[in-house]
Amino acid sequence: MASNRLSIKTKSKKYFVFIGENSFEQFRKVVSDSSSKFLFIFDKNVNKKCSNLVTKLLSDCKNHNKLVLVSSEKNKSLQTVNKILRYLSENKFDRESSLVSIGGGLIGDITGFTASVYQRGIKYYQIPTTILSAVDSSVGGKTGVNFNGIKNLVGTFYQPDGVFINTKFFDTLPKKEVISGIGELAKYAMIIPELYDFFLNEIKTIYFEKSVNEKVIINSLKIKSAIVNNDEKEVSGLRKVLNLGHTFGHGFESASYYKLKHGETVLCGLLCATLLSERLRMIECNYCKKILDDFSFIKINKLIKTIDTNSVISFMKSDKKNSSGVIRFVIPTQNELMIDYPVEEKIIYNVIEKFKSVISNYDI
Protein backbone atom coordinates (compact mmCIF):
# COMPACT_ATOMS: atom_id res chain seq x y z
CA MET A 1 0.00 0.00 0.00
CA ALA A 2 1.48 3.34 -1.05
CA SER A 3 1.59 6.18 1.40
CA ASN A 4 0.22 9.63 0.68
CA ARG A 5 2.86 12.33 0.43
CA LEU A 6 2.63 16.05 1.10
CA SER A 7 5.37 18.56 0.41
CA ILE A 8 6.11 21.30 2.95
CA LYS A 9 8.19 24.13 1.56
CA THR A 10 9.17 27.03 3.79
CA LYS A 11 11.93 29.61 3.45
CA SER A 12 14.14 27.61 5.79
CA LYS A 13 13.54 24.04 4.62
CA LYS A 14 11.66 21.69 2.32
CA TYR A 15 10.51 18.30 3.62
CA PHE A 16 7.88 15.63 3.06
CA VAL A 17 5.06 14.25 5.17
CA PHE A 18 4.23 10.59 4.50
CA ILE A 19 0.79 9.38 5.61
CA GLY A 20 -0.22 5.72 5.72
CA GLU A 21 0.98 2.31 6.88
CA ASN A 22 3.74 2.43 4.27
CA SER A 23 5.19 5.55 5.88
CA PHE A 24 7.44 3.23 7.91
CA GLU A 25 9.00 2.04 4.64
CA GLN A 26 9.81 5.64 3.79
CA PHE A 27 11.37 6.12 7.22
CA ARG A 28 13.49 2.98 6.79
CA LYS A 29 14.99 4.52 3.67
CA VAL A 30 16.13 7.47 5.77
CA VAL A 31 17.82 5.40 8.47
CA SER A 32 19.15 2.55 6.32
CA ASP A 33 20.88 4.96 3.93
CA SER A 34 22.64 6.78 6.76
CA SER A 35 25.77 5.92 8.71
CA SER A 36 25.11 8.69 11.24
CA LYS A 37 23.81 8.27 14.77
CA PHE A 38 20.10 8.47 15.57
CA LEU A 39 18.61 9.14 19.00
CA PHE A 40 14.99 7.99 19.30
CA ILE A 41 13.05 9.90 21.94
CA PHE A 42 9.98 7.92 22.98
CA ASP A 43 6.85 8.64 24.92
CA LYS A 44 6.85 6.01 27.69
CA ASN A 45 3.25 4.96 26.91
CA VAL A 46 4.01 4.50 23.22
CA ASN A 47 7.08 2.42 24.04
CA LYS A 48 4.90 0.19 26.23
CA LYS A 49 1.58 -0.04 24.35
CA CYS A 50 2.92 -0.08 20.79
CA SER A 51 5.94 -2.35 21.28
CA ASN A 52 5.42 -4.17 17.95
CA LEU A 53 5.31 -0.94 15.98
CA VAL A 54 8.32 0.37 17.92
CA THR A 55 10.35 -2.79 17.20
CA LYS A 56 9.44 -2.47 13.53
CA LEU A 57 10.69 1.11 13.47
CA LEU A 58 14.03 0.36 15.06
CA SER A 59 14.79 -2.84 13.15
CA ASP A 60 16.58 -1.21 10.22
CA CYS A 61 18.44 1.44 12.18
CA LYS A 62 21.85 -0.01 12.96
CA ASN A 63 23.33 2.95 14.76
CA HIS A 64 20.65 4.10 17.18
CA ASN A 65 20.20 4.99 20.83
CA LYS A 66 16.97 5.33 22.72
CA LEU A 67 15.60 7.63 25.43
CA VAL A 68 12.19 7.10 27.03
CA LEU A 69 10.41 10.09 28.57
CA VAL A 70 7.23 10.45 30.58
CA SER A 71 4.97 12.69 28.51
CA SER A 72 3.70 15.34 30.91
CA GLU A 73 3.55 19.13 30.86
CA LYS A 74 5.71 19.10 34.01
CA ASN A 75 8.44 17.39 31.99
CA LYS A 76 8.07 19.81 29.09
CA SER A 77 10.88 21.85 30.57
CA LEU A 78 14.43 23.06 30.18
CA GLN A 79 15.41 20.38 32.72
CA THR A 80 14.28 17.67 30.28
CA VAL A 81 16.06 19.42 27.39
CA ASN A 82 19.20 19.55 29.56
CA LYS A 83 18.90 15.80 30.17
CA ILE A 84 18.78 15.09 26.42
CA LEU A 85 21.63 17.51 25.66
CA ARG A 86 23.80 15.85 28.27
CA TYR A 87 23.04 12.43 26.76
CA LEU A 88 23.95 13.69 23.26
CA SER A 89 27.19 15.21 24.52
CA GLU A 90 28.29 12.23 26.62
CA ASN A 91 27.56 9.81 23.78
CA LYS A 92 29.41 11.95 21.24
CA PHE A 93 26.57 12.79 18.88
CA ASP A 94 27.84 15.17 16.20
CA ARG A 95 26.33 17.63 13.71
CA GLU A 96 25.52 14.78 11.29
CA SER A 97 23.42 13.01 13.94
CA SER A 98 19.62 13.06 14.09
CA LEU A 99 16.86 13.02 16.67
CA VAL A 100 13.61 11.14 16.12
CA SER A 101 10.47 12.00 18.07
CA ILE A 102 8.02 9.12 18.64
CA GLY A 103 5.07 10.39 20.61
CA GLY A 104 2.52 13.16 20.78
CA GLY A 105 2.95 16.88 20.40
CA LEU A 106 4.68 17.28 23.74
CA ILE A 107 7.49 14.85 22.87
CA GLY A 108 7.72 16.41 19.42
CA ASP A 109 8.07 19.92 20.86
CA ILE A 110 10.83 18.86 23.25
CA THR A 111 12.67 16.92 20.54
CA GLY A 112 12.44 19.73 18.02
CA PHE A 113 13.63 22.35 20.49
CA THR A 114 16.59 20.19 21.55
CA ALA A 115 17.53 19.55 17.91
CA SER A 116 17.41 23.29 17.20
CA VAL A 117 19.96 24.17 19.89
CA TYR A 118 22.36 21.18 19.90
CA GLN A 119 25.52 22.22 18.02
CA ARG A 120 23.45 25.08 16.53
CA GLY A 121 21.00 22.69 14.91
CA ILE A 122 20.88 19.03 13.87
CA LYS A 123 18.33 17.06 11.89
CA TYR A 124 15.18 15.72 13.49
CA TYR A 125 12.22 13.65 12.35
CA GLN A 126 8.68 13.42 13.65
CA ILE A 127 6.70 10.18 14.04
CA PRO A 128 3.47 11.43 15.65
CA THR A 129 1.47 8.87 17.62
CA THR A 130 -1.60 10.95 18.53
CA ILE A 131 -4.33 12.45 16.37
CA LEU A 132 -3.47 15.93 17.62
CA SER A 133 0.21 15.70 16.73
CA ALA A 134 -0.56 14.09 13.37
CA VAL A 135 -2.95 16.82 12.23
CA ASP A 136 -1.17 19.79 13.77
CA SER A 137 2.01 19.99 15.83
CA SER A 138 4.20 17.58 13.81
CA VAL A 139 4.17 20.05 10.90
CA GLY A 140 5.07 23.73 10.96
CA GLY A 141 8.28 23.90 12.97
CA LYS A 142 7.06 25.40 16.25
CA THR A 143 9.11 23.92 19.07
CA GLY A 144 9.21 24.84 22.72
CA VAL A 145 8.99 24.11 26.41
CA ASN A 146 7.05 25.57 29.32
CA PHE A 147 8.80 28.02 31.61
CA ASN A 148 7.82 29.72 34.86
CA GLY A 149 4.35 28.18 34.63
CA ILE A 150 3.70 29.64 31.17
CA LYS A 151 2.90 27.40 28.21
CA ASN A 152 5.60 27.29 25.48
CA LEU A 153 7.29 30.47 26.71
CA VAL A 154 10.71 29.28 25.50
CA GLY A 155 10.96 28.00 21.94
CA THR A 156 12.19 28.26 18.38
CA PHE A 157 10.94 27.96 14.82
CA TYR A 158 12.78 24.89 13.54
CA GLN A 159 11.37 22.67 10.79
CA PRO A 160 11.70 18.86 10.92
CA ASP A 161 13.45 16.97 8.13
CA GLY A 162 10.53 14.61 7.61
CA VAL A 163 7.25 13.49 9.16
CA PHE A 164 5.95 9.91 9.06
CA ILE A 165 2.35 9.23 10.10
CA ASN A 166 1.01 5.71 10.71
CA THR A 167 -2.60 5.69 11.96
CA LYS A 168 -2.11 2.30 13.65
CA PHE A 169 -0.69 4.22 16.61
CA PHE A 170 -4.12 5.76 17.17
CA ASP A 171 -5.67 2.36 18.01
CA THR A 172 -4.35 2.56 21.59
CA LEU A 173 -5.43 6.14 22.35
CA PRO A 174 -7.70 6.72 25.37
CA LYS A 175 -10.91 8.72 24.84
CA LYS A 176 -9.39 11.83 26.43
CA GLU A 177 -6.59 11.82 23.85
CA VAL A 178 -9.11 11.31 21.04
CA ILE A 179 -11.07 14.37 22.20
CA SER A 180 -7.79 16.30 22.36
CA GLY A 181 -7.20 15.57 18.67
CA ILE A 182 -10.77 16.57 17.86
CA GLY A 183 -10.07 20.03 19.29
CA GLU A 184 -7.53 20.78 16.56
CA LEU A 185 -9.76 19.29 13.85
CA ALA A 186 -12.59 21.57 14.97
CA LYS A 187 -10.18 24.48 14.57
CA TYR A 188 -9.63 23.62 10.90
CA ALA A 189 -13.39 23.30 10.41
CA MET A 190 -13.82 26.89 11.59
CA ILE A 191 -10.83 28.24 9.64
CA ILE A 192 -12.10 26.86 6.30
CA PRO A 193 -15.93 27.18 6.18
CA GLU A 194 -16.08 25.25 2.89
CA LEU A 195 -14.76 22.18 4.72
CA TYR A 196 -16.82 22.67 7.88
CA ASP A 197 -19.27 19.85 7.13
CA PHE A 198 -16.47 17.50 6.06
CA PHE A 199 -14.57 18.02 9.31
CA LEU A 200 -17.69 17.82 11.48
CA ASN A 201 -18.65 14.47 9.93
CA GLU A 202 -15.10 13.13 10.35
CA ILE A 203 -15.03 14.33 13.97
CA LYS A 204 -18.24 12.39 14.68
CA THR A 205 -16.75 9.25 13.11
CA ILE A 206 -13.58 9.60 15.18
CA TYR A 207 -15.53 10.31 18.38
CA PHE A 208 -18.11 7.53 18.12
CA GLU A 209 -16.25 4.90 16.11
CA LYS A 210 -12.62 5.76 16.94
CA SER A 211 -11.83 5.45 13.26
CA VAL A 212 -9.48 7.98 11.66
CA ASN A 213 -9.72 8.43 7.91
CA GLU A 214 -6.35 9.32 6.38
CA LYS A 215 -8.20 11.94 4.31
CA VAL A 216 -8.91 14.03 7.42
CA ILE A 217 -5.18 14.07 8.22
CA ILE A 218 -4.32 15.02 4.64
CA ASN A 219 -6.86 17.86 4.53
CA SER A 220 -5.72 19.17 7.91
CA LEU A 221 -2.09 19.25 6.88
CA LYS A 222 -2.90 20.77 3.50
CA ILE A 223 -4.52 23.68 5.34
CA LYS A 224 -1.65 24.03 7.78
CA SER A 225 1.09 23.67 5.15
CA ALA A 226 -0.54 26.27 2.88
CA ILE A 227 -0.47 28.72 5.79
CA VAL A 228 3.03 27.84 7.05
CA ASN A 229 4.50 27.88 3.55
CA ASN A 230 3.44 31.52 3.24
CA ASP A 231 4.15 32.70 6.79
CA GLU A 232 6.64 30.41 8.49
CA LYS A 233 7.35 32.63 11.51
CA GLU A 234 4.11 34.61 11.90
CA VAL A 235 5.65 37.66 10.24
CA SER A 236 2.75 38.63 7.97
CA GLY A 237 0.10 37.56 10.45
CA LEU A 238 -1.38 34.82 8.24
CA ARG A 239 -0.10 32.03 10.50
CA LYS A 240 -1.89 33.60 13.45
CA VAL A 241 -5.18 32.15 12.20
CA LEU A 242 -3.87 28.81 13.50
CA ASN A 243 -4.12 30.30 17.00
CA LEU A 244 -7.92 30.28 16.80
CA GLY A 245 -9.20 29.03 20.17
CA HIS A 246 -5.72 28.95 21.66
CA THR A 247 -5.77 32.12 23.77
CA PHE A 248 -8.73 30.86 25.78
CA GLY A 249 -7.39 27.31 25.47
CA HIS A 250 -3.95 28.02 26.91
CA GLY A 251 -5.62 29.95 29.72
CA PHE A 252 -7.78 26.95 30.67
CA GLU A 253 -4.86 24.55 30.25
CA SER A 254 -2.50 26.54 32.47
CA ALA A 255 -5.18 27.34 35.09
CA SER A 256 -5.91 23.60 35.39
CA TYR A 257 -2.18 23.09 36.02
CA TYR A 258 -2.19 20.86 32.94
CA LYS A 259 -4.78 18.41 34.23
CA LEU A 260 -6.65 19.23 31.03
CA LYS A 261 -5.22 18.09 27.68
CA HIS A 262 -4.19 20.72 25.13
CA GLY A 263 -6.77 19.75 22.51
CA GLU A 264 -9.54 19.58 25.11
CA THR A 265 -8.89 23.19 26.04
CA VAL A 266 -8.57 24.25 22.38
CA LEU A 267 -12.07 22.88 21.80
CA CYS A 268 -13.32 24.88 24.79
CA GLY A 269 -11.41 27.88 23.46
CA LEU A 270 -13.12 27.59 20.07
CA LEU A 271 -16.53 27.62 21.72
CA CYS A 272 -15.52 30.58 23.87
CA ALA A 273 -14.25 32.42 20.79
CA THR A 274 -17.62 31.80 19.14
CA LEU A 275 -19.45 33.20 22.17
CA LEU A 276 -17.06 36.16 22.16
CA SER A 277 -17.84 36.81 18.50
CA GLU A 278 -21.56 36.86 19.32
CA ARG A 279 -20.92 39.16 22.29
CA LEU A 280 -19.05 41.58 20.02
CA ARG A 281 -21.88 41.32 17.46
CA MET A 282 -19.61 39.89 14.77
CA ILE A 283 -21.93 36.89 14.28
CA GLU A 284 -25.66 36.42 14.69
CA CYS A 285 -26.94 34.51 17.72
CA ASN A 286 -28.41 31.79 15.46
CA TYR A 287 -25.01 31.13 13.91
CA CYS A 288 -23.41 31.00 17.36
CA LYS A 289 -26.07 28.54 18.52
CA LYS A 290 -25.44 26.34 15.48
CA ILE A 291 -21.71 26.05 16.28
CA LEU A 292 -22.41 25.29 19.94
CA ASP A 293 -25.07 22.71 19.02
CA ASP A 294 -22.87 21.06 16.39
CA PHE A 295 -20.27 20.14 19.00
CA SER A 296 -22.64 19.44 21.90
CA PHE A 297 -22.21 15.65 21.49
CA ILE A 298 -18.64 15.81 22.79
CA LYS A 299 -18.04 14.92 26.43
CA ILE A 300 -16.17 17.94 27.78
CA ASN A 301 -14.07 17.40 30.89
CA LYS A 302 -16.16 18.50 33.89
CA LEU A 303 -13.04 20.01 35.48
CA ILE A 304 -13.47 22.99 33.14
CA LYS A 305 -16.46 24.23 35.17
CA THR A 306 -14.50 24.32 38.43
CA ILE A 307 -11.58 26.43 37.19
CA ASP A 308 -11.53 29.97 38.55
CA THR A 309 -12.25 32.43 35.73
CA ASN A 310 -9.92 35.09 37.13
CA SER A 311 -7.12 32.51 37.15
CA VAL A 312 -7.79 31.73 33.48
CA ILE A 313 -7.60 35.44 32.61
CA SER A 314 -4.40 35.84 34.63
CA PHE A 315 -2.70 33.14 32.56
CA MET A 316 -4.14 34.59 29.35
CA LYS A 317 -2.34 37.85 30.11
CA SER A 318 0.96 35.96 29.77
CA ASP A 319 0.09 34.70 26.29
CA LYS A 320 2.84 35.40 23.73
CA LYS A 321 0.29 36.80 21.27
CA ASN A 322 -0.53 39.78 23.50
CA SER A 323 1.06 43.22 23.27
CA SER A 324 0.97 46.32 25.49
CA GLY A 325 -0.70 44.29 28.23
CA VAL A 326 -3.89 43.79 26.17
CA ILE A 327 -5.33 40.29 25.63
CA ARG A 328 -5.80 39.70 21.91
CA PHE A 329 -7.79 37.05 20.08
CA VAL A 330 -8.43 35.38 16.78
CA ILE A 331 -12.20 35.80 16.45
CA PRO A 332 -14.38 33.81 14.03
CA THR A 333 -17.03 35.47 11.91
CA GLN A 334 -19.20 33.87 9.25
CA ASN A 335 -16.90 35.09 6.46
CA GLU A 336 -13.40 35.59 7.87
CA LEU A 337 -11.20 35.53 10.95
CA MET A 338 -10.33 38.69 12.85
CA ILE A 339 -6.67 38.57 14.00
CA ASP A 340 -5.09 40.27 17.04
CA TYR A 341 -8.42 41.68 18.15
CA PRO A 342 -8.11 43.41 21.56
CA VAL A 343 -10.83 42.65 24.13
CA GLU A 344 -11.52 44.11 27.57
CA GLU A 345 -11.09 41.80 30.56
CA LYS A 346 -14.66 42.34 31.74
CA ILE A 347 -16.00 41.00 28.43
CA ILE A 348 -13.60 38.04 28.57
CA TYR A 349 -14.78 37.24 32.11
CA ASN A 350 -18.44 37.32 31.07
CA VAL A 351 -17.79 35.11 28.02
CA ILE A 352 -16.02 32.45 30.11
CA GLU A 353 -18.82 32.46 32.67
CA LYS A 354 -21.40 32.12 29.90
CA PHE A 355 -19.40 29.25 28.40
CA LYS A 356 -19.48 27.41 31.74
CA SER A 357 -23.24 27.84 31.78
CA VAL A 358 -23.64 26.66 28.18
CA ILE A 359 -21.69 23.44 28.65
CA SER A 360 -24.03 22.40 31.44
CA ASN A 361 -26.19 21.21 28.52
CA TYR A 362 -23.34 19.23 26.98
CA ASP A 363 -22.58 15.56 27.61
CA ILE A 364 -20.38 16.44 30.57
Coordinates of C-alpha atoms in Angstrom, one line a residue:
M1 CA 0.0 0.0 0.0
A2 CA 1.5 3.3 -1.1
S3 CA 1.6 6.2 1.4
N4 CA 0.2 9.6 0.7
R5 CA 2.9 12.3 0.4
L6 CA 2.6 16.1 1.1
S7 CA 5.4 18.6 0.4
I8 CA 6.1 21.3 3.0
K9 CA 8.2 24.1 1.6
T10 CA 9.2 27.0 3.8
K11 CA 11.9 29.6 3.4
S12 CA 14.1 27.6 5.8
K13 CA 13.5 24.0 4.6
K14 CA 11.7 21.7 2.3
Y15 CA 10.5 18.3 3.6
F16 CA 7.9 15.6 3.1
V17 CA 5.1 14.2 5.2
F18 CA 4.2 10.6 4.5
I19 CA 0.8 9.4 5.6
G20 CA -0.2 5.7 5.7
E21 CA 1.0 2.3 6.9
N22 CA 3.7 2.4 4.3
S23 CA 5.2 5.6 5.9
F24 CA 7.4 3.2 7.9
E25 CA 9.0 2.0 4.6
Q26 CA 9.8 5.6 3.8
F27 CA 11.4 6.1 7.2
R28 CA 13.5 3.0 6.8
K29 CA 15.0 4.5 3.7
V30 CA 16.1 7.5 5.8
V31 CA 17.8 5.4 8.5
S32 CA 19.2 2.6 6.3
D33 CA 20.9 5.0 3.9
S34 CA 22.6 6.8 6.8
S35 CA 25.8 5.9 8.7
S36 CA 25.1 8.7 11.2
K37 CA 23.8 8.3 14.8
F38 CA 20.1 8.5 15.6
L39 CA 18.6 9.1 19.0
F40 CA 15.0 8.0 19.3
I41 CA 13.0 9.9 21.9
F42 CA 10.0 7.9 23.0
D43 CA 6.9 8.6 24.9
K44 CA 6.8 6.0 27.7
N45 CA 3.2 5.0 26.9
V46 CA 4.0 4.5 23.2
N47 CA 7.1 2.4 24.0
K48 CA 4.9 0.2 26.2
K49 CA 1.6 0.0 24.3
C50 CA 2.9 -0.1 20.8
S51 CA 5.9 -2.3 21.3
N52 CA 5.4 -4.2 18.0
L53 CA 5.3 -0.9 16.0
V54 CA 8.3 0.4 17.9
T55 CA 10.3 -2.8 17.2
K56 CA 9.4 -2.5 13.5
L57 CA 10.7 1.1 13.5
L58 CA 14.0 0.4 15.1
S59 CA 14.8 -2.8 13.2
D60 CA 16.6 -1.2 10.2
C61 CA 18.4 1.4 12.2
K62 CA 21.9 0.0 13.0
N63 CA 23.3 3.0 14.8
H64 CA 20.7 4.1 17.2
N65 CA 20.2 5.0 20.8
K66 CA 17.0 5.3 22.7
L67 CA 15.6 7.6 25.4
V68 CA 12.2 7.1 27.0
L69 CA 10.4 10.1 28.6
V70 CA 7.2 10.5 30.6
S71 CA 5.0 12.7 28.5
S72 CA 3.7 15.3 30.9
E73 CA 3.6 19.1 30.9
K74 CA 5.7 19.1 34.0
N75 CA 8.4 17.4 32.0
K76 CA 8.1 19.8 29.1
S77 CA 10.9 21.9 30.6
L78 CA 14.4 23.1 30.2
Q79 CA 15.4 20.4 32.7
T80 CA 14.3 17.7 30.3
V81 CA 16.1 19.4 27.4
N82 CA 19.2 19.6 29.6
K83 CA 18.9 15.8 30.2
I84 CA 18.8 15.1 26.4
L85 CA 21.6 17.5 25.7
R86 CA 23.8 15.8 28.3
Y87 CA 23.0 12.4 26.8
L88 CA 24.0 13.7 23.3
S89 CA 27.2 15.2 24.5
E90 CA 28.3 12.2 26.6
N91 CA 27.6 9.8 23.8
K92 CA 29.4 12.0 21.2
F93 CA 26.6 12.8 18.9
D94 CA 27.8 15.2 16.2
R95 CA 26.3 17.6 13.7
E96 CA 25.5 14.8 11.3
S97 CA 23.4 13.0 13.9
S98 CA 19.6 13.1 14.1
L99 CA 16.9 13.0 16.7
V100 CA 13.6 11.1 16.1
S101 CA 10.5 12.0 18.1
I102 CA 8.0 9.1 18.6
G103 CA 5.1 10.4 20.6
G104 CA 2.5 13.2 20.8
G105 CA 2.9 16.9 20.4
L106 CA 4.7 17.3 23.7
I107 CA 7.5 14.9 22.9
G108 CA 7.7 16.4 19.4
D109 CA 8.1 19.9 20.9
I110 CA 10.8 18.9 23.2
T111 CA 12.7 16.9 20.5
G112 CA 12.4 19.7 18.0
F113 CA 13.6 22.3 20.5
T114 CA 16.6 20.2 21.5
A115 CA 17.5 19.6 17.9
S116 CA 17.4 23.3 17.2
V117 CA 20.0 24.2 19.9
Y118 CA 22.4 21.2 19.9
Q119 CA 25.5 22.2 18.0
R120 CA 23.5 25.1 16.5
G121 CA 21.0 22.7 14.9
I122 CA 20.9 19.0 13.9
K123 CA 18.3 17.1 11.9
Y124 CA 15.2 15.7 13.5
Y125 CA 12.2 13.7 12.3
Q126 CA 8.7 13.4 13.6
I127 CA 6.7 10.2 14.0
P128 CA 3.5 11.4 15.6
T129 CA 1.5 8.9 17.6
T130 CA -1.6 10.9 18.5
I131 CA -4.3 12.4 16.4
L132 CA -3.5 15.9 17.6
S133 CA 0.2 15.7 16.7
A134 CA -0.6 14.1 13.4
V135 CA -2.9 16.8 12.2
D136 CA -1.2 19.8 13.8
S137 CA 2.0 20.0 15.8
S138 CA 4.2 17.6 13.8
V139 CA 4.2 20.1 10.9
G140 CA 5.1 23.7 11.0
G141 CA 8.3 23.9 13.0
K142 CA 7.1 25.4 16.2
T143 CA 9.1 23.9 19.1
G144 CA 9.2 24.8 22.7
V145 CA 9.0 24.1 26.4
N146 CA 7.0 25.6 29.3
F147 CA 8.8 28.0 31.6
N148 CA 7.8 29.7 34.9
G149 CA 4.3 28.2 34.6
I150 CA 3.7 29.6 31.2
K151 CA 2.9 27.4 28.2
N152 CA 5.6 27.3 25.5
L153 CA 7.3 30.5 26.7
V154 CA 10.7 29.3 25.5
G155 CA 11.0 28.0 21.9
T156 CA 12.2 28.3 18.4
F157 CA 10.9 28.0 14.8
Y158 CA 12.8 24.9 13.5
Q159 CA 11.4 22.7 10.8
P160 CA 11.7 18.9 10.9
D161 CA 13.5 17.0 8.1
G162 CA 10.5 14.6 7.6
V163 CA 7.2 13.5 9.2
F164 CA 6.0 9.9 9.1
I165 CA 2.3 9.2 10.1
N166 CA 1.0 5.7 10.7
T167 CA -2.6 5.7 12.0
K168 CA -2.1 2.3 13.7
F169 CA -0.7 4.2 16.6
F170 CA -4.1 5.8 17.2
D171 CA -5.7 2.4 18.0
T172 CA -4.4 2.6 21.6
L173 CA -5.4 6.1 22.3
P174 CA -7.7 6.7 25.4
K175 CA -10.9 8.7 24.8
K176 CA -9.4 11.8 26.4
E177 CA -6.6 11.8 23.9
V178 CA -9.1 11.3 21.0
I179 CA -11.1 14.4 22.2
S180 CA -7.8 16.3 22.4
G181 CA -7.2 15.6 18.7
I182 CA -10.8 16.6 17.9
G183 CA -10.1 20.0 19.3
E184 CA -7.5 20.8 16.6
L185 CA -9.8 19.3 13.8
A186 CA -12.6 21.6 15.0
K187 CA -10.2 24.5 14.6
Y188 CA -9.6 23.6 10.9
A189 CA -13.4 23.3 10.4
M190 CA -13.8 26.9 11.6
I191 CA -10.8 28.2 9.6
I192 CA -12.1 26.9 6.3
P193 CA -15.9 27.2 6.2
E194 CA -16.1 25.3 2.9
L195 CA -14.8 22.2 4.7
Y196 CA -16.8 22.7 7.9
D197 CA -19.3 19.8 7.1
F198 CA -16.5 17.5 6.1
F199 CA -14.6 18.0 9.3
L200 CA -17.7 17.8 11.5
N201 CA -18.7 14.5 9.9
E202 CA -15.1 13.1 10.3
I203 CA -15.0 14.3 14.0
K204 CA -18.2 12.4 14.7
T205 CA -16.8 9.3 13.1
I206 CA -13.6 9.6 15.2
Y207 CA -15.5 10.3 18.4
F208 CA -18.1 7.5 18.1
E209 CA -16.2 4.9 16.1
K210 CA -12.6 5.8 16.9
S211 CA -11.8 5.5 13.3
V212 CA -9.5 8.0 11.7
N213 CA -9.7 8.4 7.9
E214 CA -6.3 9.3 6.4
K215 CA -8.2 11.9 4.3
V216 CA -8.9 14.0 7.4
I217 CA -5.2 14.1 8.2
I218 CA -4.3 15.0 4.6
N219 CA -6.9 17.9 4.5
S220 CA -5.7 19.2 7.9
L221 CA -2.1 19.2 6.9
K222 CA -2.9 20.8 3.5
I223 CA -4.5 23.7 5.3
K224 CA -1.6 24.0 7.8
S225 CA 1.1 23.7 5.2
A226 CA -0.5 26.3 2.9
I227 CA -0.5 28.7 5.8
V228 CA 3.0 27.8 7.0
N229 CA 4.5 27.9 3.5
N230 CA 3.4 31.5 3.2
D231 CA 4.1 32.7 6.8
E232 CA 6.6 30.4 8.5
K233 CA 7.3 32.6 11.5
E234 CA 4.1 34.6 11.9
V235 CA 5.7 37.7 10.2
S236 CA 2.7 38.6 8.0
G237 CA 0.1 37.6 10.4
L238 CA -1.4 34.8 8.2
R239 CA -0.1 32.0 10.5
K240 CA -1.9 33.6 13.5
V241 CA -5.2 32.1 12.2
L242 CA -3.9 28.8 13.5
N243 CA -4.1 30.3 17.0
L244 CA -7.9 30.3 16.8
G245 CA -9.2 29.0 20.2
H246 CA -5.7 29.0 21.7
T247 CA -5.8 32.1 23.8
F248 CA -8.7 30.9 25.8
G249 CA -7.4 27.3 25.5
H250 CA -3.9 28.0 26.9
G251 CA -5.6 29.9 29.7
F252 CA -7.8 26.9 30.7
E253 CA -4.9 24.5 30.2
S254 CA -2.5 26.5 32.5
A255 CA -5.2 27.3 35.1
S256 CA -5.9 23.6 35.4
Y257 CA -2.2 23.1 36.0
Y258 CA -2.2 20.9 32.9
K259 CA -4.8 18.4 34.2
L260 CA -6.7 19.2 31.0
K261 CA -5.2 18.1 27.7
H262 CA -4.2 20.7 25.1
G263 CA -6.8 19.8 22.5
E264 CA -9.5 19.6 25.1
T265 CA -8.9 23.2 26.0
V266 CA -8.6 24.3 22.4
L267 CA -12.1 22.9 21.8
C268 CA -13.3 24.9 24.8
G269 CA -11.4 27.9 23.5
L270 CA -13.1 27.6 20.1
L271 CA -16.5 27.6 21.7
C272 CA -15.5 30.6 23.9
A273 CA -14.2 32.4 20.8
T274 CA -17.6 31.8 19.1
L275 CA -19.5 33.2 22.2
L276 CA -17.1 36.2 22.2
S277 CA -17.8 36.8 18.5
E278 CA -21.6 36.9 19.3
R279 CA -20.9 39.2 22.3
L280 CA -19.0 41.6 20.0
R281 CA -21.9 41.3 17.5
M282 CA -19.6 39.9 14.8
I283 CA -21.9 36.9 14.3
E284 CA -25.7 36.4 14.7
C285 CA -26.9 34.5 17.7
N286 CA -28.4 31.8 15.5
Y287 CA -25.0 31.1 13.9
C288 CA -23.4 31.0 17.4
K289 CA -26.1 28.5 18.5
K290 CA -25.4 26.3 15.5
I291 CA -21.7 26.0 16.3
L292 CA -22.4 25.3 19.9
D293 CA -25.1 22.7 19.0
D294 CA -22.9 21.1 16.4
F295 CA -20.3 20.1 19.0
S296 CA -22.6 19.4 21.9
F297 CA -22.2 15.6 21.5
I298 CA -18.6 15.8 22.8
K299 CA -18.0 14.9 26.4
I300 CA -16.2 17.9 27.8
N301 CA -14.1 17.4 30.9
K302 CA -16.2 18.5 33.9
L303 CA -13.0 20.0 35.5
I304 CA -13.5 23.0 33.1
K305 CA -16.5 24.2 35.2
T306 CA -14.5 24.3 38.4
I307 CA -11.6 26.4 37.2
D308 CA -11.5 30.0 38.5
T309 CA -12.3 32.4 35.7
N310 CA -9.9 35.1 37.1
S311 CA -7.1 32.5 37.1
V312 CA -7.8 31.7 33.5
I313 CA -7.6 35.4 32.6
S314 CA -4.4 35.8 34.6
F315 CA -2.7 33.1 32.6
M316 CA -4.1 34.6 29.3
K317 CA -2.3 37.9 30.1
S318 CA 1.0 36.0 29.8
D319 CA 0.1 34.7 26.3
K320 CA 2.8 35.4 23.7
K321 CA 0.3 36.8 21.3
N322 CA -0.5 39.8 23.5
S323 CA 1.1 43.2 23.3
S324 CA 1.0 46.3 25.5
G325 CA -0.7 44.3 28.2
V326 CA -3.9 43.8 26.2
I327 CA -5.3 40.3 25.6
R328 CA -5.8 39.7 21.9
F329 CA -7.8 37.0 20.1
V330 CA -8.4 35.4 16.8
I331 CA -12.2 35.8 16.5
P332 CA -14.4 33.8 14.0
T333 CA -17.0 35.5 11.9
Q334 CA -19.2 33.9 9.2
N335 CA -16.9 35.1 6.5
E336 CA -13.4 35.6 7.9
L337 CA -11.2 35.5 11.0
M338 CA -10.3 38.7 12.8
I339 CA -6.7 38.6 14.0
D340 CA -5.1 40.3 17.0
Y341 CA -8.4 41.7 18.2
P342 CA -8.1 43.4 21.6
V343 CA -10.8 42.6 24.1
E344 CA -11.5 44.1 27.6
E345 CA -11.1 41.8 30.6
K346 CA -14.7 42.3 31.7
I347 CA -16.0 41.0 28.4
I348 CA -13.6 38.0 28.6
Y349 CA -14.8 37.2 32.1
N350 CA -18.4 37.3 31.1
V351 CA -17.8 35.1 28.0
I352 CA -16.0 32.4 30.1
E353 CA -18.8 32.5 32.7
K354 CA -21.4 32.1 29.9
F355 CA -19.4 29.2 28.4
K356 CA -19.5 27.4 31.7
S357 CA -23.2 27.8 31.8
V358 CA -23.6 26.7 28.2
I359 CA -21.7 23.4 28.6
S360 CA -24.0 22.4 31.4
N361 CA -26.2 21.2 28.5
Y362 CA -23.3 19.2 27.0
D363 CA -22.6 15.6 27.6
I364 CA -20.4 16.4 30.6

